[in-house]
PDB file of C-alpha atoms in Angstrom:
ATOM      1  CA  PRO A   1       0.000   0.000   0.000  1.00 38.00           C
ATOM      2  CA  ALA A   2       1.090   3.558  -0.710  1.00 44.00           C
ATOM      3  CA  GLU A   3       2.254   5.744   2.149  1.00 54.00           C
ATOM      4  CA  LYS A   4      -0.718   7.457   3.808  1.00 59.00           C
ATOM      5  CA  PRO A   5      -0.422  11.242   4.203  1.00 56.00           C
ATOM      6  CA  GLY A   6      -0.241  12.174   7.863  1.00 79.00           C
ATOM      7  CA  ARG A   7       0.457   8.576   8.937  1.00 90.00           C
ATOM      8  CA  LEU A   8       1.227   8.439  12.658  1.00 96.00           C
ATOM      9  CA  ILE A   9       4.232   6.380  13.729  1.00 97.00           C
ATOM     10  CA  MET A  10       5.877   5.624  17.051  1.00 98.00           C
ATOM     11  CA  ILE A  11       8.901   7.724  17.986  1.00 98.00           C
ATOM     12  CA  VAL A  12      11.181   7.993  21.020  1.00 98.00           C
ATOM     13  CA  GLU A  13      13.465  10.876  21.872  1.00 98.00           C
ATOM     14  CA  LYS A  14      16.997   9.712  21.136  1.00 97.00           C
ATOM     15  CA  GLU A  15      18.234  11.220  24.408  1.00 97.00           C
ATOM     16  CA  ARG A  16      15.769   9.100  26.427  1.00 97.00           C
ATOM     17  CA  LEU A  17      16.394   5.963  24.411  1.00 98.00           C
ATOM     18  CA  PHE A  18      20.141   6.089  25.014  1.00 98.00           C
ATOM     19  CA  ALA A  19      20.150   7.702  28.488  1.00 97.00           C
ATOM     20  CA  GLN A  20      21.418   4.497  30.147  1.00 96.00           C
ATOM     21  CA  ARG A  21      23.425   2.961  27.325  1.00 97.00           C
ATOM     22  CA  TYR A  22      24.433   3.814  23.768  1.00 97.00           C
ATOM     23  CA  PHE A  23      25.614   1.325  21.160  1.00 97.00           C
ATOM     24  CA  GLN A  24      26.255   0.898  17.460  1.00 97.00           C
ATOM     25  CA  GLY A  25      25.444  -2.249  15.486  1.00 96.00           C
ATOM     26  CA  PHE A  26      23.613  -5.181  17.095  1.00 97.00           C
ATOM     27  CA  LEU A  27      23.000  -5.660  20.827  1.00 98.00           C
ATOM     28  CA  SER A  28      21.263  -8.761  22.188  1.00 98.00           C
ATOM     29  CA  LEU A  29      18.210  -8.584  24.437  1.00 97.00           C
ATOM     30  CA  GLN A  30      20.232 -10.344  27.151  1.00 96.00           C
ATOM     31  CA  GLU A  31      22.774  -7.500  27.183  1.00 97.00           C
ATOM     32  CA  PHE A  32      20.260  -4.660  27.541  1.00 97.00           C
ATOM     33  CA  ASN A  33      16.474  -4.263  27.208  1.00 97.00           C
ATOM     34  CA  TYR A  34      15.630  -1.300  24.986  1.00 98.00           C
ATOM     35  CA  GLU A  35      12.088  -2.587  24.569  1.00 97.00           C
ATOM     36  CA  ARG A  36      11.353  -1.578  28.170  1.00 96.00           C
ATOM     37  CA  ILE A  37      12.750   1.918  27.578  1.00 97.00           C
ATOM     38  CA  ILE A  38      10.742   2.383  24.368  1.00 98.00           C
ATOM     39  CA  LEU A  39       7.504   1.217  25.990  1.00 97.00           C
ATOM     40  CA  GLY A  40       7.969   3.744  28.806  1.00 97.00           C
ATOM     41  CA  ASN A  41       8.876   6.730  26.623  1.00 97.00           C
ATOM     42  CA  TYR A  42       7.150   6.666  23.232  1.00 97.00           C
ATOM     43  CA  GLU A  43       4.643   8.884  21.485  1.00 97.00           C
ATOM     44  CA  TYR A  44       3.132   9.034  18.011  1.00 97.00           C
ATOM     45  CA  ARG A  45       3.813  11.768  15.479  1.00 96.00           C
ATOM     46  CA  LYS A  46       3.226  12.263  11.784  1.00 95.00           C
ATOM     47  CA  ARG A  47       5.903  10.436   9.845  1.00 92.00           C
ATOM     48  CA  ALA A  48       6.435  13.417   7.549  1.00 91.00           C
ATOM     49  CA  ASP A  49       7.274  15.572  10.600  1.00 93.00           C
ATOM     50  CA  VAL A  50       9.920  13.217  12.021  1.00 93.00           C
ATOM     51  CA  GLU A  51      11.378  11.430   8.996  1.00 89.00           C
ATOM     52  CA  ASP A  52      14.464  13.659   8.905  1.00 90.00           C
ATOM     53  CA  ASN A  53      14.551  14.737  12.573  1.00 94.00           C
ATOM     54  CA  GLU A  54      17.590  13.146  14.217  1.00 94.00           C
ATOM     55  CA  ARG A  55      16.323  14.135  17.671  1.00 96.00           C
ATOM     56  CA  PHE A  56      14.025  11.106  17.468  1.00 97.00           C
ATOM     57  CA  LYS A  57      14.380   7.419  16.698  1.00 97.00           C
ATOM     58  CA  GLN A  58      11.541   5.553  14.976  1.00 97.00           C
ATOM     59  CA  PRO A  59      11.279   2.010  16.378  1.00 98.00           C
ATOM     60  CA  ILE A  60      11.029  -0.502  13.538  1.00 96.00           C
ATOM     61  CA  SER A  61      10.131  -4.152  13.992  1.00 96.00           C
ATOM     62  CA  TYR A  62      12.562  -6.192  11.935  1.00 95.00           C
ATOM     63  CA  ALA A  63      11.409  -9.793  11.568  1.00 96.00           C
ATOM     64  CA  LEU A  64      14.028 -12.223  10.283  1.00 96.00           C
ATOM     65  CA  ILE A  65      12.299 -15.308   8.905  1.00 95.00           C
ATOM     66  CA  ILE A  66      14.589 -18.295   9.300  1.00 95.00           C
ATOM     67  CA  ASN A  67      14.409 -21.866   8.065  1.00 93.00           C
ATOM     68  CA  GLY A  68      16.783 -23.374  10.634  1.00 91.00           C
ATOM     69  CA  ALA A  69      16.843 -26.860   9.123  1.00 92.00           C
ATOM     70  CA  LYS A  70      18.142 -25.439   5.842  1.00 93.00           C
ATOM     71  CA  LYS A  71      20.130 -22.629   7.513  1.00 94.00           C
ATOM     72  CA  LYS A  72      18.536 -19.996   5.299  1.00 93.00           C
ATOM     73  CA  ILE A  73      17.053 -16.529   5.825  1.00 94.00           C
ATOM     74  CA  PHE A  74      14.113 -15.154   3.855  1.00 92.00           C
ATOM     75  CA  SER A  75      15.029 -12.101   1.769  1.00 88.00           C
ATOM     76  CA  HIS A  76      13.272  -9.953  -0.795  1.00 81.00           C
ATOM     77  CA  PHE A  77      14.005  -7.251  -3.345  1.00 75.00           C
ATOM     78  CA  ARG A  78      12.402  -3.821  -2.819  1.00 65.00           C
ATOM     79  CA  ASP A  79      10.844  -2.241  -5.908  1.00 61.00           C
ATOM     80  CA  GLY A  80       8.754   0.788  -4.962  1.00 53.00           C
ATOM     81  CA  GLY A  81       7.650   2.497  -1.799  1.00 56.00           C
ATOM     82  CA  ASP A  82      10.304   4.564  -0.042  1.00 57.00           C
ATOM     83  CA  PRO A  83      12.718   5.571  -2.848  1.00 56.00           C
ATOM     84  CA  ARG A  84      15.627   5.416  -0.389  1.00 57.00           C
ATOM     85  CA  LEU A  85      15.083   1.637  -0.067  1.00 54.00           C
ATOM     86  CA  GLU A  86      14.338   0.807  -3.710  1.00 55.00           C
ATOM     87  CA  GLY A  87      16.653  -1.545  -5.500  1.00 55.00           C
ATOM     88  CA  PHE A  88      18.002  -3.285  -2.385  1.00 66.00           C
ATOM     89  CA  TRP A  89      17.807  -6.863  -1.146  1.00 71.00           C
ATOM     90  CA  THR A  90      16.480  -6.954   2.397  1.00 78.00           C
ATOM     91  CA  PRO A  91      16.522  -9.890   4.790  1.00 85.00           C
ATOM     92  CA  GLY A  92      13.371  -9.860   6.871  1.00 85.00           C
ATOM     93  CA  ILE A  93      10.189  -7.815   7.064  1.00 91.00           C
ATOM     94  CA  MET A  94      10.325  -4.279   8.490  1.00 90.00           C
ATOM     95  CA  GLU A  95       7.436  -2.275   9.908  1.00 92.00           C
ATOM     96  CA  HIS A  96       6.892   1.086  11.622  1.00 94.00           C
ATOM     97  CA  ILE A  97       4.775   0.919  14.772  1.00 97.00           C
ATOM     98  CA  GLU A  98       1.361   2.619  14.491  1.00 96.00           C
ATOM     99  CA  PRO A  99      -1.421   3.560  16.952  1.00 96.00           C
ATOM    100  CA  THR A 100      -3.510   0.594  15.690  1.00 95.00           C
ATOM    101  CA  ASP A 101      -0.848  -1.668  17.249  1.00 96.00           C
ATOM    102  CA  GLU A 102      -2.045  -0.504  20.685  1.00 93.00           C
ATOM    103  CA  THR A 103      -5.151  -2.727  20.543  1.00 85.00           C
ATOM    104  CA  LYS A 104      -3.968  -5.198  23.183  1.00 86.00           C
ATOM    105  CA  GLY A 105      -0.630  -6.015  24.681  1.00 90.00           C
ATOM    106  CA  ASN A 106       2.730  -4.816  23.470  1.00 96.00           C
ATOM    107  CA  PRO A 107       2.482  -2.420  20.468  1.00 98.00           C
ATOM    108  CA  LEU A 108       6.053  -3.296  19.359  1.00 98.00           C
ATOM    109  CA  TYR A 109       5.226  -7.002  19.141  1.00 97.00           C
ATOM    110  CA  ASN A 110       1.819  -6.242  17.605  1.00 97.00           C
ATOM    111  CA  GLY A 111       3.458  -4.068  14.930  1.00 97.00           C
ATOM    112  CA  CYS A 112       5.758  -6.949  14.058  1.00 97.00           C
ATOM    113  CA  LEU A 113       2.786  -9.313  13.739  1.00 96.00           C
ATOM    114  CA  ARG A 114       0.873  -6.789  11.649  1.00 95.00           C
ATOM    115  CA  GLY A 115       3.808  -6.420   9.261  1.00 94.00           C
ATOM    116  CA  LEU A 116       4.205 -10.180   8.891  1.00 95.00           C
ATOM    117  CA  ASN A 117       0.462 -10.627   8.270  1.00 93.00           C
ATOM    118  CA  GLU A 118       0.241  -7.706   5.802  1.00 91.00           C
ATOM    119  CA  GLU A 119       3.325  -8.657   3.803  1.00 91.00           C
ATOM    120  CA  THR A 120       3.587 -12.481   3.923  1.00 92.00           C
ATOM    121  CA  ASP A 121       1.395 -15.576   3.826  1.00 90.00           C
ATOM    122  CA  ILE A 122       2.942 -17.111   6.974  1.00 92.00           C
ATOM    123  CA  GLU A 123       0.136 -18.523   9.122  1.00 91.00           C
ATOM    124  CA  ASN A 124       0.297 -17.788  12.862  1.00 91.00           C
ATOM    125  CA  PRO A 125       3.828 -16.369  12.974  1.00 93.00           C
ATOM    126  CA  LYS A 126       5.424 -16.380  16.430  1.00 95.00           C
ATOM    127  CA  PRO A 127       8.124 -13.701  16.438  1.00 97.00           C
ATOM    128  CA  ARG A 128      10.660 -13.787  19.266  1.00 97.00           C
ATOM    129  CA  LEU A 129      12.559 -10.604  20.198  1.00 98.00           C
ATOM    130  CA  VAL A 130      16.308 -11.290  20.229  1.00 98.00           C
ATOM    131  CA  GLY A 131      17.937  -7.875  20.134  1.00 98.00           C
ATOM    132  CA  PHE A 132      18.296  -4.404  18.724  1.00 98.00           C
ATOM    133  CA  VAL A 133      20.034  -2.631  15.843  1.00 97.00           C
ATOM    134  CA  ASN A 134      21.259   0.946  15.899  1.00 97.00           C
ATOM    135  CA  VAL A 135      23.342   2.510  13.149  1.00 94.00           C
ATOM    136  CA  ASP A 136      23.879   6.257  13.238  1.00 92.00           C
ATOM    137  CA  GLU A 137      25.292   6.487   9.722  1.00 89.00           C
ATOM    138  CA  GLY A 138      23.278   7.306   6.637  1.00 83.00           C
ATOM    139  CA  LYS A 139      20.114   9.366   6.318  1.00 83.00           C
ATOM    140  CA  ILE A 140      17.693   6.468   6.874  1.00 82.00           C
ATOM    141  CA  ASN A 141      19.542   4.750   9.713  1.00 87.00           C
ATOM    142  CA  LYS A 142      20.012   7.918  11.780  1.00 92.00           C
ATOM    143  CA  VAL A 143      16.267   8.123  12.473  1.00 95.00           C
ATOM    144  CA  HIS A 144      15.420   4.414  12.896  1.00 95.00           C
ATOM    145  CA  PHE A 145      15.995   1.892  15.682  1.00 97.00           C
ATOM    146  CA  GLY A 146      15.483  -1.786  14.930  1.00 97.00           C
ATOM    147  CA  LEU A 147      13.874  -4.364  17.185  1.00 98.00           C
ATOM    148  CA  VAL A 148      15.102  -7.678  15.796  1.00 98.00           C
ATOM    149  CA  TYR A 149      12.656 -10.568  15.930  1.00 98.00           C
ATOM    150  CA  ILE A 150      13.267 -14.140  14.793  1.00 97.00           C
ATOM    151  CA  VAL A 151      10.433 -16.053  13.121  1.00 97.00           C
ATOM    152  CA  GLU A 152      11.250 -19.738  12.699  1.00 96.00           C
ATOM    153  CA  THR A 153       9.607 -21.689   9.901  1.00 94.00           C
ATOM    154  CA  ASN A 154       9.935 -24.947   8.014  1.00 92.00           C
ATOM    155  CA  LEU A 155       8.561 -23.352   4.825  1.00 89.00           C
ATOM    156  CA  ASP A 156      10.605 -23.447   1.617  1.00 88.00           C
ATOM    157  CA  LYS A 157       8.685 -20.591   0.006  1.00 90.00           C
ATOM    158  CA  ILE A 158       6.826 -17.568   1.301  1.00 89.00           C
ATOM    159  CA  LYS A 159       4.395 -15.556  -0.791  1.00 88.00           C
ATOM    160  CA  LEU A 160       4.777 -11.783  -0.524  1.00 87.00           C
ATOM    161  CA  LYS A 161       1.512  -9.824  -0.472  1.00 86.00           C
ATOM    162  CA  ASP A 162       2.936  -6.297  -0.877  1.00 76.00           C
ATOM    163  CA  PRO A 163       3.567  -5.504  -4.580  1.00 72.00           C
ATOM    164  CA  LYS A 164       6.620  -3.390  -3.614  1.00 72.00           C
ATOM    165  CA  LEU A 165       8.357  -6.523  -2.310  1.00 72.00           C
ATOM    166  CA  LYS A 166       9.624  -8.781  -5.088  1.00 70.00           C
ATOM    167  CA  GLN A 167      11.517 -12.039  -5.526  1.00 79.00           C
ATOM    168  CA  GLY A 168      11.113 -13.395  -2.011  1.00 86.00           C
ATOM    169  CA  ILE A 169      13.562 -16.280  -1.548  1.00 87.00           C
ATOM    170  CA  PHE A 170      15.471 -18.060   1.196  1.00 92.00           C
ATOM    171  CA  LEU A 171      19.240 -17.446   1.076  1.00 88.00           C
ATOM    172  CA  SER A 172      22.193 -18.799   3.031  1.00 88.00           C
ATOM    173  CA  LEU A 173      24.399 -16.353   4.951  1.00 86.00           C
ATOM    174  CA  ASP A 174      27.025 -16.622   2.217  1.00 88.00           C
ATOM    175  CA  GLU A 175      24.439 -15.846  -0.461  1.00 86.00           C
ATOM    176  CA  LEU A 176      23.203 -12.826   1.534  1.00 79.00           C
ATOM    177  CA  LYS A 177      26.711 -11.379   1.662  1.00 75.00           C
TER     178      LYS A 177
END
C-alpha cells in the first residue's frame, strides 16, 4: 500500500532511548532491554514531521524469517515504496509501529505481527525478540531503531503480499553477503 499522508508512527526521543546505554550495530536482548525503555517513553507523530529529525528514533520491527533446518534466511528485493530503499535486497520484514498496534498487549510485538500478516502468507507467525540494531550512519539509519525478531519456519517458500516486495527467496548467509 502507498504511504498514507499524515500517517502516525511511534517515535522515542533519542536522548531518552540512550540515556542508560548507547551502542552501534547489534545488541542482544540479554545485554540490555531497549524494549522496556521504548515502551515507557514513546509517542506518536506524523511520519512526515519526524522522517528527517535526528532528535528522534523511529522504532522498527525487523522480523528475520529463518528456516533453521536449511540454515537460510528469507530475503526480498524492494521495488517501490520509499525511494531510499528501492533496488536493495532486504533480509526480513520491516514495519513502523502505528497507533492501531495498541489494541492489546505490546504495540512493538503487535506491529511486528501486523507487518508479517500484511506482507507475507505465513500462518500464525510467532516472532521472538532477540535484540536491537542501531546505526547512526546514513540518512535512513540515523532516524530508525530496529527491534530484531526471529520467526522460525519450516517453509521453503513464502508468498509476498505487498507488490513493492519482489523475488522473495530463502538465502544462506554466504548468499546474503
